[in-house]
Short mmCIF file of C-alpha atoms and ligand atoms in Angstrom, two decimals:
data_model
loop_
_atom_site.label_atom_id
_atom_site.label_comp_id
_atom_site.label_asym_id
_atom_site.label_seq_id
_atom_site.Cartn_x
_atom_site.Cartn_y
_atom_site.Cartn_z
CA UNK X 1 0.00 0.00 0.00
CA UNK X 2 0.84 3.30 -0.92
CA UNK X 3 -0.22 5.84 1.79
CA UNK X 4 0.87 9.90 1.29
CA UNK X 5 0.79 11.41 4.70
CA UNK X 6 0.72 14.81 3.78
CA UNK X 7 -1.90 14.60 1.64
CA UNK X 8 -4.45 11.63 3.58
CA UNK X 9 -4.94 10.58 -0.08
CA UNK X 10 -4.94 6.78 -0.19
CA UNK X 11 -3.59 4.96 -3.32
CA UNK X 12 -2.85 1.58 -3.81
CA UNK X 13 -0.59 -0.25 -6.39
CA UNK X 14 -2.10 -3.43 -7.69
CA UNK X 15 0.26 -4.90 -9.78
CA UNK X 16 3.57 -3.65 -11.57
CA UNK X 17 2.39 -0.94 -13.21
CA UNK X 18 -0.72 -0.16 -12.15
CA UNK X 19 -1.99 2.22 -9.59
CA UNK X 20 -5.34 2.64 -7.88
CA UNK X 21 -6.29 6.57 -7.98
CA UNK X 22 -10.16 6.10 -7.88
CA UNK X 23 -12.61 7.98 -5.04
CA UNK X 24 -14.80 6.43 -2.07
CA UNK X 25 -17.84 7.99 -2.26
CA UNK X 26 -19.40 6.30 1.04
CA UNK X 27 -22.51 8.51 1.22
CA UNK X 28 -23.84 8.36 -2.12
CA UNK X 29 -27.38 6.70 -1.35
CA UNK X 30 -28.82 5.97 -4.40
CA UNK X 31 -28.01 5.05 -7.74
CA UNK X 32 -30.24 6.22 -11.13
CA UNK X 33 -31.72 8.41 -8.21
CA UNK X 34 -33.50 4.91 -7.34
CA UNK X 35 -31.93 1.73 -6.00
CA UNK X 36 -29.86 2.16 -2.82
CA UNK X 37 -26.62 1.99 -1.94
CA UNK X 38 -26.17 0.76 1.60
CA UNK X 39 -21.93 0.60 1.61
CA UNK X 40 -21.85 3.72 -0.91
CA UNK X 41 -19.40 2.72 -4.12
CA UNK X 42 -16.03 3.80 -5.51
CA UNK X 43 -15.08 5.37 -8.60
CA UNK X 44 -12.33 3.64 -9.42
CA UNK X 45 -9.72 5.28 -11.61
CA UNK X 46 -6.40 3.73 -12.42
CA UNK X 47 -2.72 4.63 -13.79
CA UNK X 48 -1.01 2.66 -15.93
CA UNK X 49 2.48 3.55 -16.37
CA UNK X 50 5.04 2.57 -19.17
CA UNK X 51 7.40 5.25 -21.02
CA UNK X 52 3.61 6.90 -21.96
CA UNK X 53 0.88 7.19 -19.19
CA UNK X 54 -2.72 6.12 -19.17
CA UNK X 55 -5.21 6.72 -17.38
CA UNK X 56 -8.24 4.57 -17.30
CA UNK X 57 -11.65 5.71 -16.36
CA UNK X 58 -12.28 9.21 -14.24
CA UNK X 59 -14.56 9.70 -11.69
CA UNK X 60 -17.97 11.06 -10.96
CA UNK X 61 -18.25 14.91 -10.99
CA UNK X 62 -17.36 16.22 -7.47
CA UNK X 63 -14.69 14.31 -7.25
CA UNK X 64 -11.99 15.67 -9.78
CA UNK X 65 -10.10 17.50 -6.79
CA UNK X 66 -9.77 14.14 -4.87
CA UNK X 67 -8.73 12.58 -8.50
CA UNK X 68 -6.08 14.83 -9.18
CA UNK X 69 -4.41 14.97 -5.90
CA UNK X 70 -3.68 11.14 -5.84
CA UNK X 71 -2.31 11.23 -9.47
CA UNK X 72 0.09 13.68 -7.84
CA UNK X 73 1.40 11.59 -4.65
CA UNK X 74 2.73 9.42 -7.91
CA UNK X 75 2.99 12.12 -10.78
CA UNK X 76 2.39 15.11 -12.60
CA UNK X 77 -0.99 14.97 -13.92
CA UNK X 78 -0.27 17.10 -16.86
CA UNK X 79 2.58 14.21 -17.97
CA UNK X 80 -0.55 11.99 -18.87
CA UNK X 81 -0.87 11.31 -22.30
CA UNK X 82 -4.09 9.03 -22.59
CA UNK X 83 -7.43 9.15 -20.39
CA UNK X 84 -8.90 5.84 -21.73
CA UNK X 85 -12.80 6.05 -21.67
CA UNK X 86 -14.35 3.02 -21.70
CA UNK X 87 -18.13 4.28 -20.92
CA UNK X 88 -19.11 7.53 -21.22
CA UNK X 89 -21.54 8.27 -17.92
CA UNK X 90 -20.78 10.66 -16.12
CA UNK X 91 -20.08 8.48 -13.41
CA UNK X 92 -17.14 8.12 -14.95
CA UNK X 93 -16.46 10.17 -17.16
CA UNK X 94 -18.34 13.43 -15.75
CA UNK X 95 -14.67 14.35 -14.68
CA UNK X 96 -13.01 14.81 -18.63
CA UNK X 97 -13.78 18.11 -19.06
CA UNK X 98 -11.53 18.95 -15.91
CA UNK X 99 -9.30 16.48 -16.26
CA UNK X 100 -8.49 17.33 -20.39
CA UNK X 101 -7.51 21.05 -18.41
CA UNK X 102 -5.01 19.47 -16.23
CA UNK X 103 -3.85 17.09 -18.93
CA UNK X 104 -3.35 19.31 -21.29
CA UNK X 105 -1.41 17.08 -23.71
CA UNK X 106 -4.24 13.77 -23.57
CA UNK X 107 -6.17 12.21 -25.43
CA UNK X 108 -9.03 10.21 -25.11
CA UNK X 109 -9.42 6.67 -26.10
CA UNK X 110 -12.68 5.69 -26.81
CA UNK X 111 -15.15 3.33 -29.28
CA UNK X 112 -16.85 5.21 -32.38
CA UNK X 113 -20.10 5.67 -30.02
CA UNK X 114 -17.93 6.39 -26.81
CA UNK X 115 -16.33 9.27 -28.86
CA UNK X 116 -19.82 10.77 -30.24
CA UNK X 117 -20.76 10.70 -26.61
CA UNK X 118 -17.55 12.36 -25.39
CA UNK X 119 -18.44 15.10 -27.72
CA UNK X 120 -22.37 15.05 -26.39
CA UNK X 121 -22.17 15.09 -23.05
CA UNK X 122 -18.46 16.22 -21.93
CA UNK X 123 -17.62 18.61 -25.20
CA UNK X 124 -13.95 16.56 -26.47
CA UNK X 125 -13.52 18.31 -29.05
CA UNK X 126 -12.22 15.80 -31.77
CA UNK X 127 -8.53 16.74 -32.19
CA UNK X 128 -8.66 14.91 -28.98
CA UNK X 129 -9.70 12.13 -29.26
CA UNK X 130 -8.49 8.68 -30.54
CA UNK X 131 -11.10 6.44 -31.56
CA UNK X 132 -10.59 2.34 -31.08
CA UNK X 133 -12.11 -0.56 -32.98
CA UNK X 134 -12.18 -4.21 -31.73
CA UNK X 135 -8.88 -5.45 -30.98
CA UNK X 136 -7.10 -2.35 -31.56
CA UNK X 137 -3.45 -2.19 -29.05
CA UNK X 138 -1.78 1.23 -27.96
CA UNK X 139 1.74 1.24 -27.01
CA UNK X 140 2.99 3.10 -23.85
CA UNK X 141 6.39 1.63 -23.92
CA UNK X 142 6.59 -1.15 -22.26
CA UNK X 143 3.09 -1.87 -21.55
CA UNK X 144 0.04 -2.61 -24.01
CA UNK X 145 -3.51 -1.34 -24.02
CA UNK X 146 -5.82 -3.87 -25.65
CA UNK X 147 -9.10 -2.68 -26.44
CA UNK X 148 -11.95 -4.78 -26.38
CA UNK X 149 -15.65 -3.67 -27.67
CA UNK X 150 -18.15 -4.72 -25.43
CA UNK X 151 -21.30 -3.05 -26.75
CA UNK X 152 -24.17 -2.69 -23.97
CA UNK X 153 -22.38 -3.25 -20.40
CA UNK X 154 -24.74 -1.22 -20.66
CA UNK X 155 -24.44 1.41 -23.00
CA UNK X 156 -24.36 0.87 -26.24
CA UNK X 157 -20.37 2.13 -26.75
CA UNK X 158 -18.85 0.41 -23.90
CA UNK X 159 -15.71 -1.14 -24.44
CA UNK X 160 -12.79 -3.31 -21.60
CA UNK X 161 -9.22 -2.06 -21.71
CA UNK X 162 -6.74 -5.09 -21.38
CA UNK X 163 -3.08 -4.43 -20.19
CA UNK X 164 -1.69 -7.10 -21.86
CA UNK X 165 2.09 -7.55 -19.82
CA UNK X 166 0.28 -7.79 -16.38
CA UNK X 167 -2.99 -8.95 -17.78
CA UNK X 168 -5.25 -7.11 -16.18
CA UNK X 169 -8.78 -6.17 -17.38
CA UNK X 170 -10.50 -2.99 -16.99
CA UNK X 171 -14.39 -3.51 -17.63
CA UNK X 172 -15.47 -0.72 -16.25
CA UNK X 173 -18.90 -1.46 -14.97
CA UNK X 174 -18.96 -4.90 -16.17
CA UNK X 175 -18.71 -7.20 -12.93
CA UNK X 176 -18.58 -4.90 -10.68
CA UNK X 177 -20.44 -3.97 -7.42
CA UNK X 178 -21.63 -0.46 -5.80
CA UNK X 179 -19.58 -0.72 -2.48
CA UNK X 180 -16.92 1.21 -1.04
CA UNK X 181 -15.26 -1.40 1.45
CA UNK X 182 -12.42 -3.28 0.55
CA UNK X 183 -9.67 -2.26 -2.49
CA UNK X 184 -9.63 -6.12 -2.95
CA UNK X 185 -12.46 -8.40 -3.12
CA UNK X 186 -11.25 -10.63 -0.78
CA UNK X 187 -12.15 -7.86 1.91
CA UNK X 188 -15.15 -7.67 1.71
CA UNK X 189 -16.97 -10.37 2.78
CA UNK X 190 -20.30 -9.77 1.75
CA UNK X 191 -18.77 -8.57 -2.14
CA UNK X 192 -20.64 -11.23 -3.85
CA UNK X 193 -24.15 -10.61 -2.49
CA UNK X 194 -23.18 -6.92 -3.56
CA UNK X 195 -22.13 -8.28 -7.14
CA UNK X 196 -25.44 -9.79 -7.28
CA UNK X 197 -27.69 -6.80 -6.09
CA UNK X 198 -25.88 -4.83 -9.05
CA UNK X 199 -25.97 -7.33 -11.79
CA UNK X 200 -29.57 -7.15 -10.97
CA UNK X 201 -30.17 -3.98 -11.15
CA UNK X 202 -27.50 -3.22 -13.88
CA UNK X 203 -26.63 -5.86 -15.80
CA UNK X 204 -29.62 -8.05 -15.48
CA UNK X 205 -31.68 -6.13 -18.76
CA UNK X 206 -28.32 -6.93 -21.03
CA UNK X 207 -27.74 -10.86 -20.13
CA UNK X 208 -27.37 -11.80 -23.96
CA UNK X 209 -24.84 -9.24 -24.76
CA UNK X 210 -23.23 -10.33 -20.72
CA UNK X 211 -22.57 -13.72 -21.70
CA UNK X 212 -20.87 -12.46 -24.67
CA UNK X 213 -18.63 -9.80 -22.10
CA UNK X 214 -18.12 -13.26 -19.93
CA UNK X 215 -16.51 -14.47 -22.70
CA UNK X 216 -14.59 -12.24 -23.95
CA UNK X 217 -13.09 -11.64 -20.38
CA UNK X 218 -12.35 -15.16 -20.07
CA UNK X 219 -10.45 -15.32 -23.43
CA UNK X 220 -8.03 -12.44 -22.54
CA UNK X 221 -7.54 -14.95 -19.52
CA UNK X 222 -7.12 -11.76 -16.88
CA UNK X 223 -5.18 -12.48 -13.66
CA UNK X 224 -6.62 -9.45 -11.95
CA UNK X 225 -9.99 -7.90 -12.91
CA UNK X 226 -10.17 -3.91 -12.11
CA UNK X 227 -13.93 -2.93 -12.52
CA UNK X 228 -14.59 0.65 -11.76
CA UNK X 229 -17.12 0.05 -9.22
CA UNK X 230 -16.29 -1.84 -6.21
CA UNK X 231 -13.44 -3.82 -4.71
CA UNK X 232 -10.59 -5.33 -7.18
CA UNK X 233 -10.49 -9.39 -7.92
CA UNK X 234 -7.56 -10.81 -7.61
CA UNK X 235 -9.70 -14.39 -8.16
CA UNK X 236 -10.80 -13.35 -11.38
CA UNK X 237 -12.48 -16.82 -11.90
CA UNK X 238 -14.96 -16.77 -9.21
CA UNK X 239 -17.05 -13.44 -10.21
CA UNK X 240 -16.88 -15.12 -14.11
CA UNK X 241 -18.39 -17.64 -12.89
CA UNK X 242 -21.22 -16.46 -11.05
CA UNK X 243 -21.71 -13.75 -13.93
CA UNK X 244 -21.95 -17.82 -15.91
CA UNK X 245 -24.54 -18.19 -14.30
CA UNK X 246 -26.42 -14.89 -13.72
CA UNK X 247 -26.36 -14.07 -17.26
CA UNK X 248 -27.19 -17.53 -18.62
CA UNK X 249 -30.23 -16.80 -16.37
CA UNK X 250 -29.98 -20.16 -14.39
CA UNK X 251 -32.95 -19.88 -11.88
CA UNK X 252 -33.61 -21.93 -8.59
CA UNK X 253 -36.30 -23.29 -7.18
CA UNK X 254 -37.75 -19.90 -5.83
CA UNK X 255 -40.45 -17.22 -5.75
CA UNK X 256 -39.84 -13.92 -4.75
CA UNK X 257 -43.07 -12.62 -3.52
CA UNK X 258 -43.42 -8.32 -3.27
CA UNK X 259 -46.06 -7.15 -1.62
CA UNK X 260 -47.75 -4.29 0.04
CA UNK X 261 -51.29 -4.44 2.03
CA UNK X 262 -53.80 -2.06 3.85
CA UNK X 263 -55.58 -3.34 5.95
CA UNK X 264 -53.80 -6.85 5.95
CA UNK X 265 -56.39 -8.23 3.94
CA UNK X 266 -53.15 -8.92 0.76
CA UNK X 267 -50.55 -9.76 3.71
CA UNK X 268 -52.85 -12.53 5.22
CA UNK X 269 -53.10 -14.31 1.57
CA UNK X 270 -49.34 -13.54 1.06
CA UNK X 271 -48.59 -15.17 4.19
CA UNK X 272 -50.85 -18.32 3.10
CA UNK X 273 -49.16 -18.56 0.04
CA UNK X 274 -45.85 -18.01 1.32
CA UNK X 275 -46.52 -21.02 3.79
CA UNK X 276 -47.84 -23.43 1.23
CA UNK X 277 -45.36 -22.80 -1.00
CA UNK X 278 -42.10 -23.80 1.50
CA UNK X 279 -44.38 -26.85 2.50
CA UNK X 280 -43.97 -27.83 -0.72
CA UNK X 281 -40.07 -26.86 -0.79
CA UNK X 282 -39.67 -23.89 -2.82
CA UNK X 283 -37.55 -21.26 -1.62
CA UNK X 284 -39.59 -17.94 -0.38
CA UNK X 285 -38.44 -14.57 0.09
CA UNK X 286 -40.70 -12.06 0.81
CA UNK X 287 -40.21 -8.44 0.66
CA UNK X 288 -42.84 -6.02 1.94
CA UNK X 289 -42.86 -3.00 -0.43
CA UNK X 290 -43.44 -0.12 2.30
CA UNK X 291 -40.07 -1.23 4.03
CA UNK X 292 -38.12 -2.61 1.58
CA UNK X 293 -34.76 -2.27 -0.47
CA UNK X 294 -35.22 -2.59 -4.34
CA UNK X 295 -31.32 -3.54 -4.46
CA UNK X 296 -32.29 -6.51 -2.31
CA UNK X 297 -35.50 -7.46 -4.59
CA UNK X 298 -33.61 -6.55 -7.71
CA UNK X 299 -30.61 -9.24 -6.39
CA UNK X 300 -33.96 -11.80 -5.62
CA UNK X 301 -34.98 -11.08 -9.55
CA UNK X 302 -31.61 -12.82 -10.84
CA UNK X 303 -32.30 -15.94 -9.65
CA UNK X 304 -36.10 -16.42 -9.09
CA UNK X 305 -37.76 -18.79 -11.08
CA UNK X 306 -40.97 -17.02 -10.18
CA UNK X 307 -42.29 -13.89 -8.52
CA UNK X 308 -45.71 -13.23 -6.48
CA UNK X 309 -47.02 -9.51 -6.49
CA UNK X 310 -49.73 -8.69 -4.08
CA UNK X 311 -51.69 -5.98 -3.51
CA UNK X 312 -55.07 -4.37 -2.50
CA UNK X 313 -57.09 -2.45 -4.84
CA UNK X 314 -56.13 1.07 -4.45
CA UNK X 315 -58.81 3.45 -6.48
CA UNK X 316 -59.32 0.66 -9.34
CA UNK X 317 -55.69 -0.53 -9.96
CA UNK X 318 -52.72 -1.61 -8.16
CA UNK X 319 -51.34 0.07 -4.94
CA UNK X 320 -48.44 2.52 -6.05
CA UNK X 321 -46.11 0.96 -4.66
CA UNK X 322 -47.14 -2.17 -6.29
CA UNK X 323 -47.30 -0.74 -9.84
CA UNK X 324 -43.13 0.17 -9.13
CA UNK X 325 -42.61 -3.14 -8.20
CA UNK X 326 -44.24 -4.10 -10.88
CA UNK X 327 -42.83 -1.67 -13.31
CA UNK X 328 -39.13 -2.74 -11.81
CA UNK X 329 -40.09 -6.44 -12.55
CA UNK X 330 -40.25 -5.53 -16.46
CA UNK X 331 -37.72 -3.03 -16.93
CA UNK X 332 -34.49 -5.58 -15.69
CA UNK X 333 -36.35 -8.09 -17.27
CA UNK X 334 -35.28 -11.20 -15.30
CA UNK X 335 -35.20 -14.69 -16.18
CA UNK X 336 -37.90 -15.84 -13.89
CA UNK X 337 -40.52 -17.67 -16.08
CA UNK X 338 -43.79 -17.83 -13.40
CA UNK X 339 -45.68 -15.02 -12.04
CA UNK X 340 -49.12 -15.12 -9.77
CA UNK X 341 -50.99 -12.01 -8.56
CA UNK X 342 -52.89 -11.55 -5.23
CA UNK X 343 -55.64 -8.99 -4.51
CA UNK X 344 -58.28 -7.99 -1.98
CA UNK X 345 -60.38 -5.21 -2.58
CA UNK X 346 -63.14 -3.11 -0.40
CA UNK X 347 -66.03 -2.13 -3.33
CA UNK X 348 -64.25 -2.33 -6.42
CA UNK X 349 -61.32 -4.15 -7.49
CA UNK X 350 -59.07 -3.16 -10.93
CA UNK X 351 -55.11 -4.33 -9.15
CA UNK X 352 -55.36 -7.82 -10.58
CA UNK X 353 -56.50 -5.95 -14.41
CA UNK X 354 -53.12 -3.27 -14.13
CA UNK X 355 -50.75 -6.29 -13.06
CA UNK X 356 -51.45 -8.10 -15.54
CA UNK X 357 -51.21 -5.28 -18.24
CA UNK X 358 -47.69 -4.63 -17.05
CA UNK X 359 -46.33 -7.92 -16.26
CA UNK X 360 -48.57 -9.35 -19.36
CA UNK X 361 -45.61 -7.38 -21.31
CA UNK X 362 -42.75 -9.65 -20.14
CA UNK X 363 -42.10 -13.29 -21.16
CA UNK X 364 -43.84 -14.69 -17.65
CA UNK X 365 -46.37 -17.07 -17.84
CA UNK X 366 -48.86 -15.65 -15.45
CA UNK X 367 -49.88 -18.78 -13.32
CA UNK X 368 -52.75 -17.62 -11.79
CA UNK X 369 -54.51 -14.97 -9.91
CA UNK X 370 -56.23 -14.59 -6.49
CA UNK X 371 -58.84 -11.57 -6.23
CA UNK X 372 -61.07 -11.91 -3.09
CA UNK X 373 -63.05 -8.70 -1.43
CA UNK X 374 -62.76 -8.06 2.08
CA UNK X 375 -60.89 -10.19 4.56
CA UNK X 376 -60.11 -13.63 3.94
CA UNK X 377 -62.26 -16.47 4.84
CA UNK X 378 -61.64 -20.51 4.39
CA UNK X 379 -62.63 -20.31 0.42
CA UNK X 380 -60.26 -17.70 -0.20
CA UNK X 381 -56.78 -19.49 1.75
CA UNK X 382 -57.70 -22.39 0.14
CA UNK X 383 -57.59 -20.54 -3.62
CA UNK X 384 -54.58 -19.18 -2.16
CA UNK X 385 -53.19 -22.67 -1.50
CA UNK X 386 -54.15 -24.44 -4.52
CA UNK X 387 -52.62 -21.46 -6.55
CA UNK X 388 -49.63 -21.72 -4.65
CA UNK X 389 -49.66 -25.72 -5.22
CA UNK X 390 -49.98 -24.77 -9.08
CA UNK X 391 -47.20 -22.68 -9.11
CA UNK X 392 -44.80 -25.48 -6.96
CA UNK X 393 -45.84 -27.65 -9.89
CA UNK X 394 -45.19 -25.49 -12.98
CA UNK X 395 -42.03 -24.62 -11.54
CA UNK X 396 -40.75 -28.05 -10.68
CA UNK X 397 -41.46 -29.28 -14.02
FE1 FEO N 401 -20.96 3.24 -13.37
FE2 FEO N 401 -22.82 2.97 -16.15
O1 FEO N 401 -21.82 3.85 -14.89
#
């Protein structure tokens, strides 16, 4: 570890020629202004030196200050010749137009779309920037940049950088995880739960084109994977594999059930349903929606085989709160192939009608559907049950 006293600005060197120079930003709460953050996240930046110096990735604006003071415990900032951008939001690249001031002589490496982007949203002007196809190398002297295209990771023009002599891969967002604690993996111990919320709520829309980024990590064969979210892995095979088997969309035996209830009429079916369906040995997790953490139901989502949704009528459709859920369900489109809707309702009913318009637009087979008014009685747990049984079935077979 690298630790400049006078400054309090941490760095960390993670292999030869590579330095750590990203940001802890440990009280950002949410991310898309939605899905929280409980461990914050890091912006991580790094330096890779040869004869030439790279820079890969910046930081979220806000940060530039903190940025450009740990480039200096190692450097000049202004000797930097390349700021390699391999996605252009502002997370992480939000910091160029600073950064091309106090680099006065870099340029910025990014894919055809990254560089109309760069111009968009950050105003490179184009006498700056060096655009990168599939497979393209840079030489620093010494050390290699390989650039791989690795179109929605998720935008359209993201790309990983490679450095070929030390082989590590930079995939920018691409298997990481929104948490501050730990530079390495390895000290963290809840990292892959965290790598799971955020493929969920990241990744999770763009499996197809994720097994194709699995692969293409795994054939540059990296020995340390730099993402710039999250801790470092120095056991680059065990987050490939799980992102196997997140983006393949391998499901268990389990329902995720999301529900929210007035006057408990809902939470009295959910809990029926809940109960039958661990009798018959599916996995339940249930998350009530006035309490709950759409990270957590959005990690649930990338392994569920099937999800619940219940809800009282709430002036003829779906309780708010239940229409996000629902609307959350169908935007990271998850692999889970059942879904069954619960309802109670006072005069008028209309929740089970708007569930199924919005989860009717997603590739679930919608099992069944339990609508009762007013509390429960013994008719209504038992629909509950045999729906439940019905889904236990589908899903096993
Ligand atoms: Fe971390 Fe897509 O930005």
């Amino acid at each position: 570890m690298y630790y400049d006293n006078m400054s309090g600005h941490n760095v960390e060197q993670i292999s030869e020629s590579v330095h750590w120079v990203g940001v802890r930003d440990w009280d950002r709460r949410l991310f898309d202004a939605l899905i929280p953050m409980p461990q914050g996240t890091t912006y991580n930046s790094y330096l890779v030196r040869g004869e030439k110096t790279a820079l890969i990735d910046t930081v979220n604006p806000g940060f530039e200050e903190e940025l450009i003071a740990k480039i200096s415990t190692l450097m000049d900032p202004a000797e930097i010749d390349v700021i390699v951008m391999n996605h252009a939001e502002p997370d992480h690249a939000g910091s160029l137009p600073i950064m091309l001031e106090k680099c006065p002589r870099a340029v910025v490496v990014a894919t055809e779309r990254g560089g109309r982007l760069a111009s968009m949203y950050f105003n490179v002007p184009d006498d700056r920037l060096h655009i990168v196809k599939d497979g393209d190398t840079l030489d620093l002297g010494g050390r290699t940049l390989r650039f791989a295209e690795a179109p929605w990771l998720h935008w359209p023009e993201t790309m990983f950088t490679f450095l070929e002599e030390e082989r590590v891969l930079f995939p920018c967002d691409f298997l990481g995880a929104h948490t501050a604690k730990g530079i390495w993996s390895d000290q963290n111990e809840e990292i892959y739960s965290y790598a799971k919320r955020y493929f969920g709520q990241i990744m999770m829309p763009f499996r197809k084109q994720g097994q194709r980024g699995v692969e293409k990590a795994r054939q540059l064969n990296p020995l340390i994977i730099a993402p710039s979210h999250g801790p470092i892995h120095r056991n680059p095979d065990k987050i490939m594999d799980l992102y196997d088997r997140w983006t393949d969309g391998e499901t268990k035996n389990k329902v995720m059930i999301a529900y929210v209830s007035m006057w408990s009429s809902t939470s009295k079916l959910v809990h029926t349903l809940s109960e039958q369906l661990i009798s018959d040995g599916v996995e339940v997790v249930v998350h009530e929606l006035t309490g709950s953490d759409l990270g957590e139901i959005a990690k649930d989502l990338v392994d569920s085989r099937a999800i619940v949704l219940g809800s009282p009528a709430f002036l003829g459709g779906l309780h708010p709160l239940a229409a996000y859920a629902a609307m959350l369900v169908k935007a990271l489109r998850p692999p889970a192939k059942y879904a069954a809707v619960v309802s109670s309702y006072a005069w008028g009913g209309g929740a089970i009608k708007q569930a199924g318009e919005i989860l009717g637009a997603t590739n679930m087979d919608i099992v069944g559907t339990v609508e009762i008014s007013g509390p429960p009685g013994e008719a209504e747990h038992q629909a509950v049950i045999e729906l439940a049984q019905e889904l236990a079935t589908k899903m096993r077979g």
